[in-house]
Short mmCIF file of C-alpha atoms in Angstrom, two decimals:
data_model
loop_
_atom_site.label_atom_id
_atom_site.label_comp_id
_atom_site.label_asym_id
_atom_site.label_seq_id
_atom_site.Cartn_x
_atom_site.Cartn_y
_atom_site.Cartn_z
CA MET A 180 41.99 212.97 -103.89
CA ALA A 181 42.44 216.57 -102.74
CA PHE A 182 40.51 219.51 -104.10
CA PRO A 183 42.90 221.51 -106.31
CA LEU A 184 42.44 224.87 -104.59
CA GLY A 185 44.35 223.96 -101.44
CA PRO A 186 43.65 222.88 -97.84
CA PHE A 187 40.54 223.64 -95.82
CA VAL A 188 38.24 224.33 -98.76
CA ARG A 189 34.55 225.19 -98.63
CA VAL A 190 32.67 223.79 -101.66
CA ASN A 191 29.08 224.78 -102.45
CA LEU A 192 27.64 223.21 -105.62
CA GLN A 193 24.00 223.08 -104.56
CA ASP A 194 20.99 223.65 -106.84
CA ASN A 195 22.48 222.36 -110.07
CA HIS A 196 22.00 219.32 -112.32
CA LEU A 197 25.18 217.53 -111.35
CA GLU A 198 25.07 213.74 -111.41
CA GLY A 199 27.16 210.66 -110.80
CA SER A 200 28.58 209.46 -107.49
CA ILE A 201 29.69 211.48 -104.47
CA PRO A 202 33.27 212.79 -104.96
CA HIS A 203 36.11 212.29 -102.48
CA TRP A 204 37.99 215.47 -101.57
CA SER A 205 40.16 214.93 -98.53
CA ASN A 206 40.93 218.59 -97.86
CA VAL A 207 37.33 219.91 -98.00
CA THR A 208 35.86 221.09 -94.69
CA ASN A 209 32.41 222.24 -95.87
CA LEU A 210 30.63 220.46 -98.72
CA SER A 211 27.12 221.14 -100.03
CA LEU A 212 25.84 219.07 -102.98
CA LYS A 213 22.16 219.51 -102.14
CA ASN A 214 19.45 219.57 -104.82
CA ASN A 215 21.37 217.84 -107.59
CA LEU A 216 21.05 214.48 -109.37
CA PHE A 217 23.65 212.42 -107.53
CA SER A 218 22.65 208.76 -107.26
CA GLY A 219 23.90 205.45 -105.97
CA LEU A 220 25.34 204.67 -102.57
CA ILE A 221 27.05 207.05 -100.18
CA PRO A 222 30.66 205.80 -100.30
CA SER A 223 31.26 203.38 -97.45
CA ASN A 224 34.67 204.98 -96.73
CA ILE A 225 33.48 208.59 -96.85
CA GLY A 226 34.33 209.06 -93.18
CA HIS A 227 37.92 207.99 -93.75
CA GLU A 228 38.46 209.88 -97.01
CA MET A 229 36.83 213.14 -95.86
CA SER A 230 37.59 213.14 -92.15
CA LEU A 231 38.10 216.93 -92.04
CA LEU A 232 34.50 217.70 -92.89
CA GLN A 233 32.70 220.05 -90.54
CA ASN A 234 29.48 220.45 -92.54
CA LEU A 235 28.12 217.93 -95.06
CA ASP A 236 24.90 218.46 -97.02
CA LEU A 237 23.84 215.75 -99.51
CA SER A 238 20.10 216.44 -99.28
CA GLY A 239 17.76 216.52 -102.25
CA ASN A 240 19.48 213.90 -104.40
CA MET A 241 18.68 210.29 -105.32
CA LEU A 242 21.09 208.49 -103.01
CA ASN A 243 20.07 205.02 -101.87
CA GLY A 244 21.34 202.26 -99.64
CA SER A 245 22.19 202.61 -95.97
CA ILE A 246 24.01 205.26 -93.95
CA PRO A 247 27.72 204.27 -93.91
CA LEU A 248 29.23 203.46 -90.54
CA SER A 249 32.39 205.38 -91.41
CA ILE A 250 30.56 208.68 -90.78
CA ASN A 251 31.47 208.09 -87.14
CA ASN A 252 35.08 208.93 -88.09
CA MET A 253 34.20 212.54 -89.05
CA THR A 254 35.24 213.78 -85.66
CA TYR A 255 35.02 217.48 -86.62
CA LEU A 256 31.50 217.24 -88.05
CA ASN A 257 29.07 219.94 -86.87
CA SER A 258 26.14 219.27 -89.19
CA LEU A 259 24.99 216.39 -91.37
CA ASP A 260 22.04 216.65 -93.77
CA LEU A 261 21.07 213.51 -95.72
CA SER A 262 17.40 214.39 -96.08
CA SER A 263 15.21 213.97 -99.19
CA ASN A 264 16.99 210.95 -100.61
CA LYS A 265 16.08 207.26 -100.86
CA LEU A 266 18.15 205.93 -97.99
CA SER A 267 16.88 202.76 -96.29
CA GLY A 268 17.75 200.48 -93.41
CA THR A 269 18.18 201.43 -89.78
CA ILE A 270 20.10 204.22 -88.10
CA PRO A 271 23.69 203.10 -87.38
CA GLY A 272 24.15 202.15 -83.76
CA GLN A 273 27.51 203.82 -83.19
CA TRP A 274 27.88 207.63 -83.08
CA PRO A 275 30.41 208.30 -80.27
CA GLY A 276 32.97 209.85 -82.61
CA LEU A 277 30.70 212.79 -83.48
CA GLN A 278 31.23 214.76 -80.29
CA TYR A 279 30.77 218.12 -82.07
CA LEU A 280 27.67 217.21 -84.09
CA MET A 281 24.95 219.81 -83.54
CA PHE A 282 22.50 219.28 -86.40
CA LEU A 283 21.40 215.94 -87.90
CA ASP A 284 18.68 215.72 -90.56
CA LEU A 285 17.71 212.26 -91.88
CA SER A 286 14.16 213.21 -92.85
CA LYS A 287 12.30 212.27 -96.04
CA ASN A 288 13.95 208.90 -96.61
CA ASN A 289 12.86 205.28 -96.17
CA LEU A 290 14.62 204.63 -92.88
CA SER A 291 13.05 202.27 -90.36
CA GLY A 292 13.70 200.88 -86.90
CA ASP A 293 12.17 200.57 -83.46
CA HIS A 294 14.47 202.81 -81.41
CA ILE A 295 16.96 205.68 -81.53
CA PRO A 296 20.49 204.44 -80.73
CA SER A 297 21.55 205.46 -77.25
CA SER A 298 24.93 206.64 -78.57
CA MET A 299 23.12 209.20 -80.76
CA CYS A 300 21.04 210.51 -77.87
CA SER A 301 24.13 210.93 -75.70
CA LEU A 302 25.99 213.18 -78.16
CA PRO A 303 26.92 216.17 -75.97
CA SER A 304 26.59 218.88 -78.66
CA LEU A 305 23.45 217.67 -80.43
CA ARG A 306 20.79 220.38 -80.60
CA TRP A 307 18.58 219.28 -83.50
CA LEU A 308 17.51 215.78 -84.60
CA LYS A 309 15.09 215.53 -87.51
CA LEU A 310 13.75 212.06 -88.41
CA SER A 311 10.41 213.05 -89.94
CA SER A 312 8.86 211.50 -93.07
CA ASN A 313 10.38 208.04 -92.75
CA ASN A 314 9.03 204.58 -91.93
CA PHE A 315 9.75 204.57 -88.21
CA GLY A 316 6.92 203.01 -86.26
CA GLY A 317 5.76 201.13 -83.23
CA ASP A 318 5.15 202.43 -79.75
CA LEU A 319 6.69 205.87 -79.27
CA SER A 320 7.79 205.03 -75.72
CA THR A 321 9.73 202.03 -77.04
CA PHE A 322 11.34 204.13 -79.76
CA LEU A 323 12.64 206.57 -77.14
CA GLN A 324 13.42 204.00 -74.44
CA TYR A 325 17.21 204.43 -74.69
CA CYS A 326 17.06 208.16 -75.28
CA LYS A 327 17.11 211.05 -72.84
CA VAL A 328 15.97 213.86 -75.11
CA HIS A 329 18.02 217.02 -74.55
CA PHE A 330 17.65 218.45 -78.07
CA SER A 331 14.98 219.66 -80.49
CA LEU A 332 13.22 216.62 -81.94
CA ASP A 333 11.11 216.16 -85.08
CA LEU A 334 9.47 212.73 -85.46
CA GLY A 335 6.55 213.91 -87.59
CA GLU A 336 4.98 211.96 -90.46
CA ASN A 337 5.96 208.48 -89.32
CA LYS A 338 3.88 205.57 -88.00
CA PHE A 339 4.24 205.89 -84.25
CA THR A 340 1.46 204.62 -82.01
CA GLY A 341 0.67 204.76 -78.32
CA SER A 342 0.59 207.80 -76.11
CA ILE A 343 3.07 210.66 -75.74
CA PRO A 344 5.56 209.44 -73.12
CA GLU A 345 6.19 211.72 -70.17
CA SER A 346 9.88 210.80 -70.38
CA ILE A 347 10.17 213.00 -73.48
CA ALA A 348 9.99 216.02 -71.20
CA ALA A 349 13.33 215.71 -69.45
CA THR A 350 13.85 218.13 -66.59
CA GLU A 351 15.77 221.27 -67.62
CA SER A 352 15.90 220.10 -71.24
CA PRO A 353 17.07 222.77 -73.72
CA MET A 354 14.54 221.43 -76.26
CA GLU A 355 13.13 224.30 -78.33
CA LEU A 356 11.08 222.28 -80.84
CA LEU A 357 8.99 219.13 -80.46
CA SER A 358 7.09 217.82 -83.48
CA LEU A 359 5.09 214.58 -83.38
CA ARG A 360 2.64 215.55 -86.13
CA ALA A 361 0.96 213.10 -88.52
CA ASN A 362 1.43 209.91 -86.54
CA MET A 363 -1.17 207.67 -84.90
CA LEU A 364 -0.75 208.81 -81.29
CA THR A 365 -3.64 208.48 -78.86
CA GLY A 366 -4.38 209.56 -75.32
CA SER A 367 -4.09 213.01 -73.84
CA ILE A 368 -1.41 215.69 -73.94
CA PRO A 369 0.72 215.11 -70.82
CA GLU A 370 1.02 218.07 -68.49
CA LYS A 371 4.66 217.18 -68.00
CA LEU A 372 5.35 218.86 -71.36
CA CYS A 373 5.05 222.10 -69.42
CA GLN A 374 8.43 221.26 -67.88
CA LEU A 375 10.04 222.00 -71.24
CA PHE A 376 10.86 225.54 -70.16
CA ASN A 377 12.73 226.35 -73.38
CA LEU A 378 10.07 225.02 -75.75
CA LEU A 379 9.10 227.43 -78.52
CA ILE A 380 7.46 225.19 -81.16
CA LEU A 381 5.05 222.38 -80.25
CA ASP A 382 3.41 220.53 -83.14
CA LEU A 383 1.06 217.64 -82.30
CA ALA A 384 -1.21 218.00 -85.34
CA GLN A 385 -2.87 215.14 -87.24
CA ASN A 386 -2.95 212.52 -84.50
CA ASP A 387 -5.85 211.05 -82.55
CA LEU A 388 -5.26 212.89 -79.28
CA SER A 389 -8.19 213.53 -76.97
CA GLY A 390 -8.97 215.36 -73.75
CA SER A 391 -8.28 218.98 -72.94
CA ILE A 392 -5.21 221.11 -73.64
CA PRO A 393 -3.20 221.53 -70.41
CA THR A 394 -3.70 225.03 -69.06
CA CYS A 395 -0.05 225.14 -68.02
CA LEU A 396 0.94 225.63 -71.67
CA GLY A 397 0.36 229.32 -71.02
CA SER A 398 3.13 229.41 -68.42
CA PHE A 399 6.29 228.78 -70.45
CA PRO A 400 8.99 231.09 -69.02
CA ARG A 401 10.58 231.69 -72.45
CA LEU A 402 7.33 233.30 -73.54
CA LYS A 403 7.30 235.84 -70.73
CA THR A 404 10.83 237.22 -71.04
CA SER A 405 12.13 239.50 -73.74
CA ASN A 406 15.21 237.79 -75.13
CA GLN A 407 17.10 238.88 -78.21
CA PHE A 408 17.40 235.81 -80.41
CA TYR A 409 17.54 235.25 -84.13
CA PHE A 410 14.91 232.91 -85.50
CA LYS A 411 15.79 230.43 -88.22
CA PRO A 412 13.42 227.44 -88.12
CA TYR A 413 15.38 224.94 -90.20
CA PRO A 414 19.11 225.69 -90.25
CA THR A 415 21.25 224.53 -93.15
CA THR A 416 24.63 222.89 -92.86
CA LEU A 417 26.42 226.03 -94.04
CA ASP A 418 24.42 228.42 -91.86
CA MET A 419 24.19 227.15 -88.31
CA SER A 420 22.21 230.02 -86.75
CA MET A 421 19.95 227.80 -84.72
CA THR A 422 18.58 230.20 -82.14
CA PHE A 423 15.07 231.61 -82.06
CA ASP A 424 13.47 234.99 -81.84
CA ASN A 425 11.04 235.70 -78.99
CA HIS A 426 8.53 233.52 -80.78
CA MET A 427 6.29 230.57 -80.14
CA GLU A 428 4.36 228.31 -82.49
CA LEU A 429 1.60 226.07 -81.17
CA VAL A 430 -0.07 223.48 -83.43
CA ILE A 431 -2.46 221.06 -81.74
CA LYS A 432 -5.09 219.07 -83.60
CA GLY A 433 -7.17 216.11 -82.56
CA ARG A 434 -10.63 215.67 -81.14
CA GLU A 435 -12.90 218.24 -79.56
CA SER A 436 -11.14 220.37 -77.01
CA PRO A 437 -11.65 223.88 -75.64
CA ILE A 438 -9.09 226.63 -76.03
CA PRO A 439 -7.75 227.35 -72.54
CA PRO A 440 -7.95 231.06 -71.61
CA SER A 441 -4.29 231.02 -70.56
CA ILE A 442 -3.20 230.74 -74.22
CA SER A 443 -4.37 234.33 -74.74
CA LYS A 444 -1.77 235.40 -72.18
CA LEU A 445 1.19 234.21 -74.30
CA THR A 446 2.56 237.63 -75.10
CA PHE A 447 5.22 236.29 -77.51
CA LEU A 448 2.90 233.92 -79.39
CA SER A 449 3.34 234.58 -83.10
CA HIS A 450 2.02 231.38 -84.74
CA LEU A 451 -1.06 229.40 -83.74
CA ASN A 452 -2.87 226.69 -85.71
CA LEU A 453 -6.17 225.35 -84.36
CA SER A 454 -7.71 224.46 -87.72
CA TYR A 455 -9.88 221.39 -88.37
CA ASN A 456 -10.98 220.51 -84.87
CA ASN A 457 -14.44 220.63 -83.29
CA LEU A 458 -13.97 223.89 -81.45
CA SER A 459 -16.95 226.14 -80.79
CA GLY A 460 -17.80 229.41 -79.10
CA GLN A 461 -16.26 232.85 -79.24
CA ILE A 462 -12.55 233.28 -79.98
CA PRO A 463 -10.87 234.87 -76.93
CA SER A 464 -10.59 238.60 -77.49
CA SER A 465 -7.78 239.48 -75.11
CA ASN A 466 -4.06 240.04 -75.58
CA GLN A 467 -2.03 238.14 -78.11
CA LEU A 468 -4.70 236.16 -80.01
CA GLN A 469 -6.07 239.37 -81.50
CA THR A 470 -2.67 240.19 -83.01
CA ILE A 471 -2.75 236.96 -85.04
CA GLY A 472 -5.20 238.15 -87.67
CA ASP A 473 -5.15 235.15 -90.02
CA PRO A 474 -8.66 233.57 -90.13
CA SER A 475 -7.25 230.35 -91.63
CA ILE A 476 -5.84 229.29 -88.25
CA TYR A 477 -9.45 228.64 -87.14
CA GLU A 478 -10.54 227.00 -90.41
CA GLY A 479 -12.59 223.83 -90.11
CA ASN A 480 -14.21 224.76 -86.77
CA GLN A 481 -17.83 225.47 -87.69
CA GLY A 482 -18.78 226.62 -84.21
CA ARG A 483 -16.17 229.37 -83.88
CA CYS A 484 -17.19 233.04 -84.06
CA GLY A 485 -15.83 236.49 -83.43
CA PRO A 486 -12.79 238.35 -84.83
CA PRO A 487 -10.77 237.65 -86.95
CA LEU A 488 -13.60 235.59 -88.47
CA SER A 489 -16.32 237.35 -90.42
CA ILE A 490 -18.98 235.48 -88.42
CA SER A 491 -20.20 237.45 -85.42
CA CYS A 492 -21.22 235.49 -82.36
CA SER A 493 -24.77 236.94 -82.42
CA ILE A 494 -25.26 235.72 -85.98
CA SER A 495 -23.79 232.40 -85.01
CA ASN A 496 -26.25 232.04 -82.13
CA ASP A 497 -29.17 233.06 -84.36
CA ALA A 498 -28.03 230.50 -86.87
CA GLY A 499 -27.97 227.93 -84.10
CA ASP A 500 -31.55 228.81 -83.10
CA ALA A 501 -32.63 228.63 -86.73
CA GLN A 502 -30.94 225.29 -87.00
CA ASN A 503 -32.86 224.05 -83.98
CA LYS A 504 -36.14 225.24 -85.54
CA ASP A 505 -35.21 223.52 -88.76
CA GLY A 506 -34.56 220.43 -86.72
CA ASP A 507 -38.04 220.61 -85.17
CA ASN A 508 -39.61 221.09 -88.60
CA SER A 509 -37.69 218.15 -89.94
CA ILE A 510 -38.96 216.00 -87.04
CA THR A 511 -42.59 217.05 -87.76
CA LEU A 512 -42.21 216.31 -91.44
CA GLU A 513 -40.68 212.96 -90.61
CA PHE A 514 -43.69 212.11 -88.41
CA TYR A 515 -46.20 212.79 -91.20
CA VAL A 516 -44.16 210.88 -93.75
CA ASN A 517 -43.98 207.86 -91.47
CA ALA A 518 -47.74 208.08 -90.75
CA ILE A 519 -48.57 208.10 -94.47
CA LEU A 520 -46.24 205.21 -95.16
CA GLY A 521 -47.77 203.26 -92.27
CA PHE A 522 -51.29 203.83 -93.59
CA ILE A 523 -50.31 202.67 -97.06
CA ALA A 524 -48.71 199.55 -95.65
CA ALA A 525 -51.78 198.72 -93.52
CA PHE A 526 -54.14 199.38 -96.45
CA TRP A 527 -52.34 196.99 -98.78
CA ALA A 528 -51.94 194.41 -96.02
CA THR A 529 -55.73 194.40 -95.69
CA PHE A 530 -56.87 194.75 -99.30
CA GLY A 531 -53.91 193.22 -101.07
CA THR A 532 -55.02 189.72 -100.22
CA LEU A 533 -58.50 190.53 -101.49
CA VAL A 534 -57.14 191.41 -104.87
CA ILE A 535 -55.03 188.27 -105.03
CA LYS A 536 -57.72 185.66 -104.04
CA LYS A 537 -61.37 185.78 -105.16
CA SER A 538 -62.68 183.69 -102.25
CA PHE A 539 -61.44 186.37 -99.88
CA ILE A 540 -63.31 188.98 -101.91
CA HIS A 541 -66.66 187.12 -101.66
CA ALA A 542 -66.22 186.46 -97.96
CA TYR A 543 -65.27 190.05 -97.31
CA PHE A 544 -68.32 191.52 -99.09
CA ARG A 545 -70.67 189.00 -97.42
CA PHE A 546 -69.29 190.23 -94.14
CA LEU A 547 -69.98 193.83 -95.16
CA ASP A 548 -73.58 193.00 -96.23
CA LYS A 549 -74.25 191.31 -92.91
CA LYS A 550 -72.92 194.25 -90.94
CA LYS A 551 -74.95 196.65 -93.12
CA ASP A 552 -78.20 194.74 -92.36
CA GLU A 553 -77.45 194.67 -88.65
CA LEU A 554 -76.73 198.38 -88.65
CA SER A 555 -79.96 199.16 -90.54
CA VAL A 556 -82.07 197.16 -88.05
CA LEU A 557 -80.35 198.86 -85.13
CA ILE A 558 -81.06 202.30 -86.59
CA LEU A 559 -84.79 201.51 -87.22
CA VAL A 560 -85.30 200.16 -83.69
CA ASN A 561 -83.69 203.21 -82.13
CA VAL A 562 -85.72 205.59 -84.29
CA ALA A 563 -88.98 203.81 -83.27
CA ARG A 564 -88.05 204.06 -79.59
CA LEU A 565 -87.28 207.75 -79.96
CA ARG A 566 -90.66 208.47 -81.62
CA ARG A 567 -92.53 206.55 -78.91
CA LYS A 568 -90.77 208.52 -76.21
CA ILE A 569 -91.60 211.86 -77.85
CA ARG A 570 -95.35 211.00 -78.07
CA MET A 571 -95.41 209.99 -74.42
CA GLU A 572 -93.86 213.26 -73.40
CA ARG A 573 -96.43 215.27 -75.39
CA ASN A 574 -99.33 213.44 -73.72
#
């Protein structure tokens, strides 16, 4: 069925309460039905019936089932957004027909699988792949084993394990965004990430990474040149301005790690999130960090001090000394408490049995009487000897 207005039609019906199944309009080139109430399956023949589509946005509906294989027949497709639905199954293995596809968003679904199809990774025009908030899992290296990443990649909020593979940092990759947040990754941050010369947004938050932040992160060439780009972090299917302003965002969270001094030399750094770590000491006061005046980026680090926080480093140190004194006082108090408890335990161990059994009481007091008599005799003898000695000295 053709849309009644003629060939090569752009249709935007987003942000309504439309429902039912996805319509077939063979002459539509740009279709946005996002944020509606469409449900059911994506038509299996959608790629055949709407082969002229250049931009397709079905996000924010209640679509279920799998991604139809016929999408591979949309040879003019530039962008595909199926995010925020209830799609399940694995990613189709065949994508060679989508030679012009630049933007693919499958986030916020129930998709699963253990690898990205190699045919998807080899798409020559692909610049943005977003697979976050799904059920992908397993070792991250295995998931990327057939994929040479040459595009911006968002795998956040999945169930990936293992370490960050060095292969993700392909030489001369145009990658501008890498997000692996909210997974279960371990190990250290590989220094090979510094080979991503075009990287502008790095988000490794909410993992279990350890070790230090590579100092080479302060040497990204894109952060030291003044380029005129337009920043739009998450492009839509009808607005494909996917370039960035002279901007960098760095989000790294994990275990205790110092802030390398080289980060303060990132003259184009505009977003930084170091919250909820175990960082301590004074916040670097040079260059770009002082232009980011939001105290919340250091939230959850009790040992941090200095601007933009209201805690001065001198107060912080005094508080540390006071805390040490409080610690000493608590140790002294603990000693006395333990001594008292020990005395009480020894007392009742000795006299408790006397209260319980009368024979012990009689024996105990006979013992005391005997010792009292012996002590009295000893005192009298010593007193007599002392008197005798004094008389002899007088004579």
